[in-house]
Amino acid sequence: MPQPPGDPLLRMYRQMVRIRQFEETVSRLFLEGRLPGTLHLYAGQEACAVGVCEALKPTDWITSTHRAHGHAIAKGVSMDSMMAELFARTTGCAGGYGGSMHMGDPAVGALTAIAIVAGNAPVAAGMALGFRMQATGQVVACFTGDGALNEGAFHEAANMAAIWDLPVIFVCENNLYGASTPIAEVVKLERLSDRAAGYGFPGITVDGMDVQAVYEAMVPVVERARTGGGPTLVECLTYRYTGHSRNDTRGYRTRAEEAEWKARDPIPRLAAHLTASGIATEAEVAAIAEEVAAELERAVRFAEESPSPAPEDCLRHVFAEEVRG
Amino acid sequence: MAGETKTMTIAEALREAIREEMRRDPRVFCLGEDIGIPGGFGGAFTVTLGLSDEFGRQRILDTPISEAGIAGMAVGAALAGMRPIADVQYADFLFCAMDQLVNQAAKMRYMSGGKLTVPMVMRAPCGATTRAAQHGQSPESFFIHVPGLKVACPSTAYDAKGLLKTAIRDDNPVLFFEHKLLYGSKGMRAEVGALSPVGEVPIEDYTIPFGQAVVRREGTDVTIVAKLRMVYEALAAAEALAAEGIECEVIDPRTLVPFDTETVVASVAKTEHLVVVDECPRTGGWAGEVAAEIQEKAFGHLDAPIHRVTAPDTPVPFAPVMERFYVPGRDDIARAVQGVLQWR
Ligand SMILES: Cc1ncc(C[n+]2csc(CCOP(=O)(O)OP(=O)(O)O)c2C)c(N)n1
Ligand SMILES: [Mg+2]
C-alpha cells in the first residue's frame, strides 16, 4: 500500500491517533463483551511502531508479536479488516482464524503476528535471508518486547543475522515490563541495546515516546540494512498504558510511574510541535481525531455486518492444498 | 475421606499441594515466569499466588522469558539434589523447551545407566479458550511418546492436589497438564458441565498414586475413557444417553504415563464397547494409543471397533464458532456411543 501523501509528520500524527483510537475502541468493545478472546493493547507505544514503519518502504516487511495491533496499523493493515478479525469475521485480516494476537496482512508487508515470545526473531532473520538471496533490496523490521530478548530464539536469530549481515532490524520496545516482571529483574544490563555488541552489530537506544526521534534513528539503520551493512538493535524506551492483557490490575507498578510516562505522551507532544512549527493549525490537528473517530465507527460497522465463518471452516487452510471434510 | 476437608478450585488445590510440599521439603522450589512478582499474577493462572510471601522469592523464583532455560535449569537443579516445580504459562510454550525436556530430562537416567535421577515437575496449562493456534493446544500426546517422562492430567480439585504431591515426590520428570477451563474461576463453571471441578479437598497430607484410573460413572453398555475437560463432556453425554436407556461407564485415567490399562480392560469386559475422547488432534494422539492398547489386550471382549472422538487434524482456530467445532463436545461423544452400539 503506498504511503498516503503529505507531510511525514502529519502522516505520523494521524497514524498514532489511529492506533490510539483503535485501542480505545476495542478496549471498550471488549469490556462490553462484544469481542471474544483476549487483547494486548498498544496504547502508549504508538511512536515506536509509527516511527519505525515511516522509515520503511511499503515493500519492506515487519514481524510482530502478541501486542500486534499498533504494528499492523502502522504498516498499513486496514482497520476494517483488523476490527473484523477481532470480531472473528470472515472479512478479518486472518479470516477469523487468528484474532488479536495474529494480526497482519501479507499484502502490505505485515507478517501474521507470532505470539510466541521471540518466535518472530528467527523468522524475521530468515525473511531477510530470503530477500538478500533474491537481491530484492527489501528489509525486515522485527518488533519485539524487552522480555523477548531473553529467549534463546532471539539470540540465535541475532547471531545469524550478524554473521550474514542480513537486512533485518531488531526493534526492541522496552516498556519496562514483560507481563508483570520488571525488566531490571531479568536483565543485568542497564541498556538493552548493549546486548548488540555481543553479537557484533550496533545497538542504539532512542526515546520511544518521541515519534520523530524514532523515525530519525531508523532512517540510517534501514539504509545500513538495505545496503548490506547488516542488522542493528534499536531499543525504544516506552511504556504500555494499560495492563499486560485483560484482567491485569497492574499491582506490580505504581500509579505515579504511570502518570510520569503518560505526561510524555507522544501524541500531544507531536501535536504541539505541529502547531508550534506551523505545519498544521490546531483546527487541522483536531480534525484528524474526528476523521479517525469516523473511520473507526465505519470499521466497527463493517465488522459487525460481516459474516461469521462456518464451523467447518475450521478444516480449511491447514495445507496448501484445500482439503475438506 | 475421614479428615477435615475444604471446598477448593483446582487452582487452589494445586497451590495447597505446592505449599504443603514446600513446607515439608526444603528441596522443593518453583521457577517460572511471573510466578512471584509482588503485586503480580501468581503465574498465568494464579496457582502460585501468595506463595512468594510465605516462602520468599528465592524459592518462588521469577525467571526471564526463557522456556528452554527454565526447563534446563530444572533438570540441572534436580540433578544437583533439588526438587524443582517449573512451569510454562501456556502448554504451547513447552515446544520452546523441547530439547531440555525430551533430550535431557527424559534421558539422563537412561544415558547414565541408572546413575542419575531427575526429580522435576513441569506444569503446563492446556486446552482451547478462544486464544487461537499458539495459546490453545493440548500437547499431552507429544510427551507420552517420550520414554522417561511421566504425564499427569488431573480433572478434579481432589486429584489435582493428590497427583501434584505425588509428582513432586516422584524421582522422575513429570509433565503435569492442567486444563485452563478447569482451574475453577466462577464464570467457567457452567461451561464445563455436570461435575464441577470445584470440590472437597482434604486439608491434610494425601497423595494419589500414578497409574490408577477412577471410574467417574458406572455403566454397562459402553465404556468412555476421557481426560481433563473431556471427562465433563463425557459425563454430560452419559447423562443424556441415560435418558435413552444407554448406560455409559466413564473412566478418567488421571495419568497417561503410567496408564491404568487394567481398569479399562475390566470395564470393556463388561461393556464390550469403547469410546476414547481427547481434545488433542486425532493423528498420532493419545486416543489412538489407548485404542491400540485396548484392542491388543481386550479384543475378545469387544463387540465393535473402538471409536475416537478427538479434535480434527487442524491447529486451534480463533473464531468461537470454529473453536466449538474443533473441541469435542457432549453431542459428538453421544453420537460416537450410539455409533459403536449400532455397529454391525
Ligand atoms: C515463548 C513464550 N513465553 C511466554 C509467553 C507469555 N507471554 C506473552 S507476552 C509475555 C510478556 C512479553 O514481554 P515483552 O517481550 O516485554 O513484551 P510486552 O508484552 O511488554 O509488549 C509473556 C511472558 C509467550 N507468549 N511466549
Ligand atoms: Mg515489555
XYZ file of C-alpha atoms and ligand atoms in Angstrom:
696
model
C 0.000 0.000 0.000
C 1.534 3.344 -0.942
C 2.027 5.791 1.910
C -0.618 8.490 1.884
C 0.877 11.719 0.574
C 1.504 14.781 2.659
C 3.875 15.947 5.338
C 5.554 12.971 7.017
C 4.969 14.452 10.467
C 1.261 14.896 9.797
C 1.117 11.399 8.434
C 2.801 10.010 11.541
C 0.477 12.044 13.717
C -2.559 10.577 12.024
C -1.148 7.065 12.334
C -0.559 7.458 16.047
C -4.087 8.779 16.532
C -5.450 5.871 14.529
C -3.646 3.381 16.765
C -4.690 5.125 19.974
C -8.321 5.356 18.974
C -8.328 1.787 17.676
C -7.095 0.575 21.059
C -9.579 2.717 22.963
C -12.388 1.412 20.796
C -11.505 -2.260 21.049
C -10.905 -1.954 24.763
C -14.447 -0.613 25.169
C -15.897 -3.263 22.867
C -14.111 -5.929 24.860
C -15.459 -4.665 28.167
C -18.927 -4.642 26.626
C -18.466 -8.328 25.909
C -18.577 -7.882 22.155
C -15.142 -9.327 21.361
C -14.011 -12.905 22.056
C -10.528 -13.884 23.133
C -8.102 -11.533 24.784
C -6.344 -8.244 23.987
C -2.829 -6.928 24.494
C -3.193 -3.199 23.948
C -0.556 -0.954 22.416
C -1.658 2.447 23.797
C 1.375 4.444 24.912
C 3.779 2.789 22.486
C 2.458 4.375 19.270
C 5.599 6.360 18.498
C 7.600 3.142 18.181
C 5.519 1.400 15.532
C 4.815 4.601 13.629
C 8.366 5.940 13.667
C 9.731 2.580 12.536
C 7.212 1.993 9.762
C 7.570 5.549 8.422
C 11.231 4.723 7.777
C 10.318 1.579 5.804
C 9.184 1.249 2.217
C 5.771 -0.262 1.525
C 7.577 -3.289 0.086
C 9.548 -3.854 3.287
C 8.186 -6.200 5.921
C 7.574 -6.212 9.630
C 7.159 -9.119 12.026
C 5.111 -8.613 15.139
C 4.156 -10.087 18.491
C 1.216 -10.776 20.806
C 0.917 -6.961 21.085
C 0.216 -6.659 17.395
C -2.426 -4.006 16.734
C -0.143 -0.968 16.617
C 2.422 -2.608 14.379
C -0.249 -3.737 11.941
C -1.914 -0.336 11.705
C 1.427 1.417 11.291
C 2.400 -0.891 8.421
C -0.877 -0.256 6.657
C -3.210 -3.118 7.538
C -6.729 -1.765 7.159
C -8.581 -1.053 10.364
C -11.718 -2.531 8.806
C -10.007 -5.884 8.411
C -8.429 -5.717 11.857
C -11.715 -4.886 13.503
C -13.384 -7.707 11.607
C -10.635 -10.048 12.792
C -11.291 -9.112 16.411
C -14.981 -9.792 15.814
C -13.915 -13.178 14.342
C -15.461 -12.493 10.929
C -14.529 -13.857 7.526
C -13.575 -10.350 6.352
C -10.911 -10.173 9.059
C -7.279 -9.860 8.033
C -6.891 -13.526 9.014
C -10.428 -14.588 8.164
C -11.264 -15.203 11.818
C -8.526 -17.814 12.191
C -6.071 -15.619 14.089
C -7.633 -12.979 16.325
C -5.861 -10.246 18.253
C -2.510 -11.982 18.668
C -2.154 -12.860 14.979
C -2.850 -9.587 13.203
C -1.170 -8.929 9.903
C -1.667 -8.788 6.173
C 0.931 -10.072 3.714
C -0.448 -7.645 1.119
C 1.108 -4.728 2.999
C 4.220 -6.458 4.317
C 2.888 -7.153 7.786
C 3.585 -10.782 8.590
C 0.798 -12.500 10.512
C 1.885 -11.783 14.064
C 3.623 -14.523 16.046
C 2.505 -14.723 19.677
C 5.287 -16.984 20.877
C 7.640 -14.504 22.541
C 10.699 -14.082 20.256
C 9.312 -16.692 17.867
C 9.287 -13.954 15.259
C 13.012 -13.185 15.531
C 14.410 -16.165 13.590
C 11.517 -15.824 11.146
C 12.379 -12.170 10.538
C 16.037 -13.013 10.022
C 15.001 -15.815 7.696
C 12.876 -13.470 5.622
C 15.834 -11.110 5.446
C 17.975 -14.021 4.272
C 15.400 -14.841 1.614
C 15.240 -11.248 0.403
C 19.025 -10.991 0.313
C 19.400 -14.266 -1.615
C 16.952 -12.949 -4.196
C 18.528 -9.473 -4.174
C 15.163 -7.789 -3.750
C 16.503 -4.915 -1.680
C 13.775 -5.419 0.914
C 14.424 -5.131 4.645
C 12.598 -6.614 7.625
C 11.846 -4.843 10.890
C 11.410 -7.342 13.712
C 9.374 -5.902 16.585
C 9.990 -7.479 19.982
C 9.393 -6.557 23.589
C 12.075 -6.216 26.244
C 11.187 -9.637 27.619
C 11.768 -11.277 24.256
C 15.480 -10.512 24.379
C 15.895 -13.267 26.962
C 14.654 -16.046 24.725
C 17.171 -18.354 23.132
C 15.430 -17.899 19.810
C 16.303 -14.209 19.856
C 19.996 -14.899 20.453
C 20.212 -17.445 17.690
C 18.490 -15.101 15.258
C 20.634 -12.115 16.189
C 23.848 -14.053 15.807
C 22.937 -15.483 12.425
C 21.750 -12.096 11.227
C 25.097 -10.693 12.321
C 27.372 -13.239 10.659
C 25.495 -12.961 7.378
C 24.930 -9.186 7.512
C 21.221 -9.717 6.967
C 18.862 -6.842 6.165
C 16.925 -7.097 9.411
C 16.412 -4.534 12.162
C 15.616 -5.745 15.652
C 13.305 -3.171 17.191
C 13.056 -3.794 20.910
C 10.210 -1.895 22.522
C 11.389 -1.650 26.093
C 8.221 -0.851 28.018
C 9.948 -1.782 31.281
C 7.896 -4.929 31.902
C 7.413 -8.368 30.466
C 3.892 -9.064 31.714
C 4.306 -8.337 35.478
C 8.079 -8.713 35.546
C 10.201 -5.529 35.716
C 12.991 -5.690 33.192
C 15.589 -4.989 35.896
C 14.733 -8.357 37.492
C 15.604 -10.293 34.376
C 18.432 -8.373 32.687
C 21.671 -7.279 34.335
C 22.383 -4.553 31.782
C 21.002 -1.079 32.135
C 20.642 -0.624 28.403
C 19.252 -3.494 26.389
C 20.930 -2.085 23.301
C 24.273 -3.018 24.862
C 23.415 -6.598 24.003
C 24.133 -5.768 20.362
C 27.873 -5.528 20.997
C 27.840 -9.184 21.946
C 26.507 -10.067 18.534
C 28.842 -7.712 16.718
C 26.417 -5.146 15.373
C 25.419 -1.665 16.524
C 22.834 -1.053 19.194
C 21.133 2.259 19.904
C 18.632 3.462 22.476
C 16.029 6.029 21.479
C 13.150 7.847 23.125
C 10.211 5.676 22.202
C 7.773 8.377 23.303
C 9.008 10.685 20.544
C 7.986 9.619 17.064
C 10.416 11.980 15.353
C 13.300 10.570 17.365
C 12.347 7.021 16.456
C 11.943 7.905 12.793
C 15.228 9.772 12.607
C 17.087 6.964 14.326
C 15.590 4.425 11.957
C 16.449 6.107 8.668
C 20.215 5.385 8.729
C 19.633 1.992 10.308
C 17.300 0.956 7.491
C 19.735 2.335 4.929
C 22.544 0.322 6.508
C 20.494 -2.867 6.445
C 19.383 -2.299 2.854
C 22.895 -1.707 1.584
C 24.468 -4.799 3.091
C 25.670 -3.289 6.361
C 23.757 -5.799 8.456
C 21.431 -5.611 11.418
C 21.012 -3.074 14.202
C 19.333 -3.394 17.565
C 17.114 -0.365 18.156
C 15.868 -0.126 21.719
C 12.869 2.185 22.065
C 12.173 3.301 25.635
C 8.427 3.348 26.016
C 5.510 2.395 28.246
C 2.283 0.483 27.872
C -0.532 2.470 29.418
C -2.873 -0.414 30.171
C -2.419 -3.838 31.727
C -0.455 -6.576 30.036
C -3.689 -8.163 28.818
C -7.213 -8.141 30.167
C -7.602 -8.970 33.880
C -4.387 -7.158 34.819
C -4.836 -4.791 37.763
C -1.213 -3.599 37.472
C -0.352 -4.201 41.113
C 3.318 -4.600 40.209
C 3.763 -0.941 39.241
C 2.772 2.379 40.729
C 0.171 4.863 39.528
C 2.851 7.542 39.936
C 5.098 5.789 37.428
C 2.186 5.506 35.027
C 1.419 9.216 35.394
C 5.053 10.091 34.751
C 5.074 8.253 31.454
C 1.642 9.474 30.405
C 2.915 13.017 30.847
C 5.272 12.248 27.969
C 2.505 11.016 25.685
C 3.774 11.005 22.083
C 0.511 12.258 20.591
C 0.035 15.661 22.280
C 3.808 16.035 22.068
C 3.736 15.865 18.284
C 0.543 17.933 18.126
C 2.308 20.714 19.984
C 5.202 20.559 17.564
C 2.901 20.572 14.535
C 1.097 23.713 15.641
C 4.163 25.489 17.024
C 6.112 24.973 13.821
C 3.186 25.963 11.619
C 2.840 22.591 9.914
C -0.804 22.478 10.934
C -3.327 24.614 12.741
C -4.999 23.480 15.925
C -8.189 23.028 13.962
C -6.439 20.806 11.450
C -4.960 18.706 14.217
C -8.356 18.390 15.899
C -9.949 17.433 12.598
C -7.634 14.409 12.366
C -9.030 12.964 15.589
C -12.570 13.445 14.309
C -11.806 11.836 10.972
C -10.234 8.882 12.711
C -13.227 8.518 15.030
C -15.484 8.342 11.984
C -13.153 5.829 10.366
C -13.403 3.650 13.456
C -17.169 3.860 13.551
C -17.159 2.598 9.976
C -14.736 -0.172 10.903
C -16.960 -1.395 13.732
C -19.997 -1.294 11.466
C -18.092 -3.139 8.749
C -17.035 -5.810 11.230
C -20.477 -6.257 12.717
C -22.123 -6.512 9.322
C -19.588 -9.084 8.125
C -20.397 -12.803 8.165
C -19.018 -15.274 10.677
C -17.121 -18.272 9.378
C -18.974 -21.577 9.176
C -17.998 -24.071 11.887
C -16.474 -26.450 9.300
C -14.231 -23.683 8.001
C -12.068 -24.889 10.892
C -10.858 -27.590 8.492
C -9.539 -25.233 5.815
C -6.076 -23.720 5.364
C -4.139 -26.475 7.112
C -2.180 -27.333 3.975
C -1.505 -25.508 0.738
C -3.954 -27.870 -0.933
C -7.558 -27.355 0.070
C -8.708 -30.479 1.884
C -12.297 -30.517 3.075
C -14.272 -32.925 5.238
C -12.422 -39.315 53.353
C -12.400 -39.155 57.131
C -10.419 -35.986 57.884
C -11.279 -32.358 57.508
C -11.903 -31.010 54.003
C -12.246 -27.639 52.335
C -14.032 -26.625 49.151
C -11.411 -25.692 46.603
C -10.980 -24.915 42.956
C -8.291 -26.787 41.041
C -6.079 -23.685 41.142
C -6.428 -23.577 44.936
C -5.841 -27.304 45.283
C -2.643 -27.050 43.244
C -1.499 -24.124 45.376
C -2.126 -26.165 48.522
C -0.134 -29.064 47.133
C 2.804 -26.790 46.374
C 2.542 -25.073 49.751
C 2.468 -28.334 51.699
C 5.342 -29.850 49.759
C 7.459 -26.729 50.126
C 6.831 -26.729 53.872
C 7.619 -30.407 54.068
C 10.762 -30.472 51.945
C 13.248 -27.602 51.664
C 14.461 -29.004 48.351
C 11.169 -28.154 46.667
C 11.057 -24.796 44.876
C 9.188 -23.184 41.977
C 10.579 -21.461 38.938
C 8.689 -19.804 36.128
C 7.562 -16.551 34.555
C 5.539 -14.036 36.608
C 5.038 -16.541 39.445
C 6.119 -14.498 42.450
C 6.383 -10.834 41.443
C 4.934 -8.681 44.251
C 1.616 -7.268 43.079
C 1.721 -9.671 40.145
C -0.316 -12.593 38.922
C 0.956 -15.654 40.797
C 1.621 -17.310 37.462
C -0.517 -17.091 34.358
C -3.446 -18.743 36.182
C -2.888 -17.683 39.831
C -1.686 -21.083 41.022
C 1.348 -19.649 42.855
C -0.430 -16.514 44.102
C 0.773 -15.552 47.569
C 3.432 -18.251 47.788
C 6.320 -15.804 47.485
C 5.001 -14.104 50.647
C 5.374 -17.319 52.601
C 8.468 -18.820 51.006
C 10.341 -15.793 49.737
C 11.456 -15.021 46.253
C 14.437 -17.386 46.432
C 12.082 -20.360 46.446
C 9.424 -18.839 44.219
C 11.886 -17.895 41.551
C 10.799 -15.476 38.840
C 12.625 -16.173 35.624
C 13.170 -14.281 32.400
C 11.006 -15.366 29.459
C 13.299 -18.297 28.681
C 11.484 -21.622 28.483
C 14.463 -23.666 27.350
C 16.393 -22.163 30.227
C 13.607 -22.814 32.722
C 13.332 -26.465 31.733
C 17.083 -26.940 31.642
C 17.559 -25.175 34.980
C 15.004 -27.541 36.463
C 16.898 -30.525 35.065
C 20.175 -29.215 36.449
C 18.799 -28.282 39.846
C 17.155 -31.686 40.096
C 20.462 -33.372 39.239
C 22.074 -31.276 41.967
C 19.650 -32.523 44.583
C 16.722 -30.088 44.456
C 13.083 -30.841 43.557
C 12.046 -28.092 41.171
C 8.498 -27.347 40.074
C 8.897 -25.475 36.809
C 6.050 -24.109 34.768
C 5.273 -22.596 31.408
C 2.458 -20.058 31.122
C 0.751 -21.979 28.329
C 1.432 -25.581 27.337
C 2.142 -24.280 23.818
C 5.452 -22.909 25.096
C 6.653 -26.395 26.025
C 7.756 -26.546 22.415
C 10.320 -23.828 23.202
C 11.719 -26.163 25.881
C 11.509 -29.384 23.932
C 15.218 -30.187 23.811
C 15.692 -29.890 27.547
C 12.581 -31.949 28.269
C 12.989 -34.637 25.653
C 16.748 -34.970 25.275
C 17.896 -34.100 28.785
C 15.164 -34.534 31.401
C 13.829 -37.760 29.946
C 17.158 -39.399 29.169
C 19.709 -38.523 31.863
C 18.818 -41.562 33.961
C 18.996 -43.917 30.995
C 22.160 -42.463 29.488
C 23.905 -42.736 32.852
C 22.999 -46.385 33.178
C 20.640 -45.548 36.006
C 23.107 -43.460 37.997
C 21.331 -40.106 37.681
C 17.919 -39.029 38.937
C 15.876 -36.082 37.655
C 13.043 -35.414 40.111
C 11.336 -32.432 38.496
C 7.826 -31.335 37.642
C 6.916 -29.266 34.607
C 3.427 -27.769 34.927
C 1.626 -26.753 31.747
C -1.845 -25.207 31.238
C -3.519 -26.678 28.170
C -6.812 -26.514 26.284
C -8.598 -24.248 23.834
C -10.056 -20.997 25.226
C -10.518 -18.641 22.205
C -6.819 -17.760 22.218
C -6.204 -19.357 18.805
C -3.404 -21.528 17.494
C -0.462 -20.640 19.752
C -2.264 -20.437 23.106
C -4.802 -23.250 22.931
C -3.048 -26.508 22.234
C -3.293 -29.744 24.202
C 0.131 -31.263 23.560
C -0.080 -34.140 26.039
C 0.302 -36.688 23.263
C 3.768 -35.430 22.342
C 5.002 -36.341 25.789
C 3.512 -39.810 26.167
C 5.746 -40.667 23.214
C 8.901 -39.829 25.185
C 10.196 -42.751 27.277
C 11.365 -41.423 30.619
C 8.640 -38.820 31.131
C 5.572 -39.369 33.271
C 2.414 -37.491 32.322
C -0.375 -36.478 34.718
C -3.758 -34.911 33.839
C -5.962 -34.096 36.839
C -9.604 -33.227 36.249
C -10.805 -32.576 39.818
C -9.535 -30.496 42.715
C -9.041 -33.621 44.824
C -6.932 -35.254 42.131
C -5.063 -32.036 41.401
C -3.698 -31.844 44.927
C -3.020 -35.542 45.348
C -1.425 -36.016 41.963
C 0.760 -32.924 42.192
C 2.116 -34.065 45.547
C 2.909 -37.436 44.018
C 4.570 -35.718 41.062
C 6.757 -33.630 43.357
C 7.841 -36.693 45.341
C 8.383 -38.794 42.222
C 12.012 -39.391 41.285
C 11.304 -38.891 37.577
C 10.493 -35.907 35.408
C 6.718 -35.420 35.371
C 4.772 -33.381 32.824
C 1.751 -32.074 34.698
C -1.063 -30.841 32.446
C -3.748 -28.549 33.836
C -6.767 -27.577 31.750
C -7.326 -23.831 31.629
C -11.118 -24.131 31.760
C -10.941 -26.340 34.846
C -8.910 -24.060 37.098
C -12.190 -23.023 38.620
C -12.831 -19.344 38.184
C -16.540 -18.842 38.684
C -17.582 -17.838 35.210
C -16.321 -21.040 33.729
C -18.164 -23.490 35.911
C -21.384 -23.595 33.951
C -19.419 -24.055 30.784
C -17.671 -27.205 31.945
C -20.827 -29.130 32.707
C -22.195 -31.594 35.166
C -19.442 -32.298 37.645
C -17.908 -29.094 38.855
C -14.131 -29.209 39.241
C -14.655 -27.262 42.458
C -14.671 -29.935 45.101
C -13.929 -31.093 48.592
C -10.220 -31.430 49.227
C -8.671 -32.827 52.404
C -6.628 -30.195 54.182
C -4.277 -32.905 55.403
C -1.495 -34.638 53.530
C -2.500 -37.266 50.975
C -1.144 -38.482 47.686
C -2.711 -40.270 44.737
C -0.575 -42.992 43.180
C 0.162 -42.644 39.491
C -1.346 -45.232 37.187
C -4.701 -45.576 38.961
C -7.714 -44.577 36.914
C -11.036 -43.714 38.518
C -14.461 -44.723 37.320
C -16.373 -41.445 37.358
C -19.657 -43.075 36.475
C -20.609 -46.729 36.347
C -22.423 -48.209 33.380
C -22.967 -51.430 31.492
C -23.325 -50.549 27.813
C -20.330 -48.512 26.655
C -17.024 -47.509 28.255
C -15.888 -43.936 27.663
C -12.289 -43.045 28.501
C -11.670 -39.296 28.716
C -9.223 -36.956 30.406
C -9.107 -33.360 31.648
C -12.068 -31.276 30.477
C -13.312 -34.107 28.276
C -14.227 -36.022 31.456
C -17.003 -33.490 31.995
C -18.177 -33.660 28.404
C -18.231 -37.455 28.657
C -20.255 -37.283 31.873
C -22.715 -34.885 30.264
C -23.060 -37.226 27.288
C -23.565 -40.161 29.652
C -26.293 -38.234 31.449
C -28.110 -37.511 28.201
C -27.741 -41.106 26.990
C -29.076 -42.484 30.266
C -32.379 -40.823 29.431
C -32.440 -43.017 26.320
C -31.648 -46.130 28.336
C -27.952 -46.277 27.407
C -25.655 -46.665 30.416
C -22.088 -45.427 29.941
C -19.152 -46.122 32.198
C -16.852 -43.086 32.272
C -13.191 -43.634 33.161
C -10.729 -40.865 33.968
C -7.166 -42.240 33.708
C -5.684 -39.339 35.770
C -2.205 -40.211 34.494
C -1.374 -41.060 30.896
C 2.095 -42.393 31.784
C 1.794 -44.720 33.612
C -1.582 -45.712 32.172
C -4.043 -47.924 34.004
C -4.831 -50.434 31.284
C -6.365 -52.916 33.739
C -9.232 -50.656 34.783
C -10.161 -50.019 31.175
C -9.884 -53.680 30.211
C -12.071 -54.670 33.163
C -14.655 -52.121 32.100
C -14.602 -53.203 28.478
C -15.004 -56.818 29.573
C -18.327 -55.680 30.991
C -19.499 -53.186 28.345
C -17.883 -54.659 25.211
C -17.721 -51.163 23.690
C -15.138 -48.411 23.969
C -15.068 -44.735 23.004
C -11.958 -42.645 23.728
C -12.271 -38.869 23.954
C -9.443 -36.368 23.657
C -9.033 -32.660 22.961
C -5.790 -33.302 21.034
C -5.817 -33.619 17.239
C -6.568 -37.109 16.019
C -3.498 -38.388 14.206
C -0.777 -39.806 16.420
C -2.683 -38.819 19.526
C -3.327 -40.339 22.918
C -6.792 -41.600 21.931
C -5.276 -43.712 19.185
C -2.742 -45.112 21.630
C -5.478 -46.152 24.065
C -7.450 -47.738 21.236
C -4.421 -49.740 20.102
C -3.587 -50.876 23.615
C -7.125 -51.985 24.418
C -7.675 -53.856 21.183
C -4.468 -55.776 21.851
C -5.397 -56.568 25.434
C -9.149 -56.964 25.138
C -10.009 -57.807 21.543
C -12.041 -60.798 22.632
C -14.302 -58.605 24.736
C -15.014 -56.028 22.078
C -18.263 -56.119 20.198
C -17.487 -53.165 17.923
C -14.496 -51.169 16.710
C -13.161 -48.652 19.199
C -14.184 -45.094 18.302
C -12.099 -41.998 18.884
C -13.683 -38.608 19.496
C -10.932 -36.030 19.065
C -10.187 -32.593 17.736
C -9.700 -32.610 13.974
C -6.211 -32.538 12.489
C -6.047 -28.743 12.407
C -4.468 -26.025 14.530
C -6.789 -24.419 17.082
C -8.877 -21.761 15.311
C -9.708 -18.359 16.819
C -13.346 -17.740 15.879
C -15.552 -19.167 18.637
C -17.833 -20.867 16.079
C -14.848 -22.698 14.651
C -13.419 -23.454 18.073
C -16.689 -25.067 19.141
C -16.428 -27.236 16.045
C -12.816 -28.036 16.903
C -13.223 -29.046 20.545
C -15.068 -32.358 21.035
C -18.359 -31.897 22.872
C -21.032 -33.974 24.563
C -23.032 -34.319 21.354
C -20.042 -35.697 19.467
C -19.469 -38.175 22.272
C -23.119 -39.229 22.387
C -23.084 -39.792 18.628
C -19.963 -41.934 18.920
C -21.553 -44.002 21.691
C -24.629 -44.586 19.561
C -22.339 -45.409 16.667
C -20.444 -48.166 18.475
C -23.711 -49.623 19.798
C -25.193 -49.760 16.331
C -22.118 -51.225 14.713
C -22.679 -54.357 12.701
C 7.522 -18.301 24.483
C 6.524 -17.549 25.258
N 6.637 -17.483 26.598
C 5.735 -16.800 27.327
C 4.684 -16.179 26.713
C 3.636 -15.487 27.554
N 3.788 -14.065 27.421
C 3.110 -13.385 26.477
S 3.562 -11.814 26.410
C 4.659 -12.002 27.660
C 5.476 -10.852 28.108
C 6.259 -10.332 26.976
O 7.021 -9.280 27.396
P 7.736 -8.340 26.355
O 8.546 -9.151 25.411
O 8.441 -7.298 27.128
O 6.534 -7.712 25.516
P 5.360 -6.747 26.021
O 4.239 -7.630 26.469
O 5.884 -5.892 27.095
O 4.955 -5.998 24.802
C 4.668 -13.303 28.111
C 5.500 -13.811 29.211
C 4.593 -16.282 25.310
N 3.577 -15.723 24.625
N 5.518 -16.943 24.610
Mg 7.777 -5.443 27.722
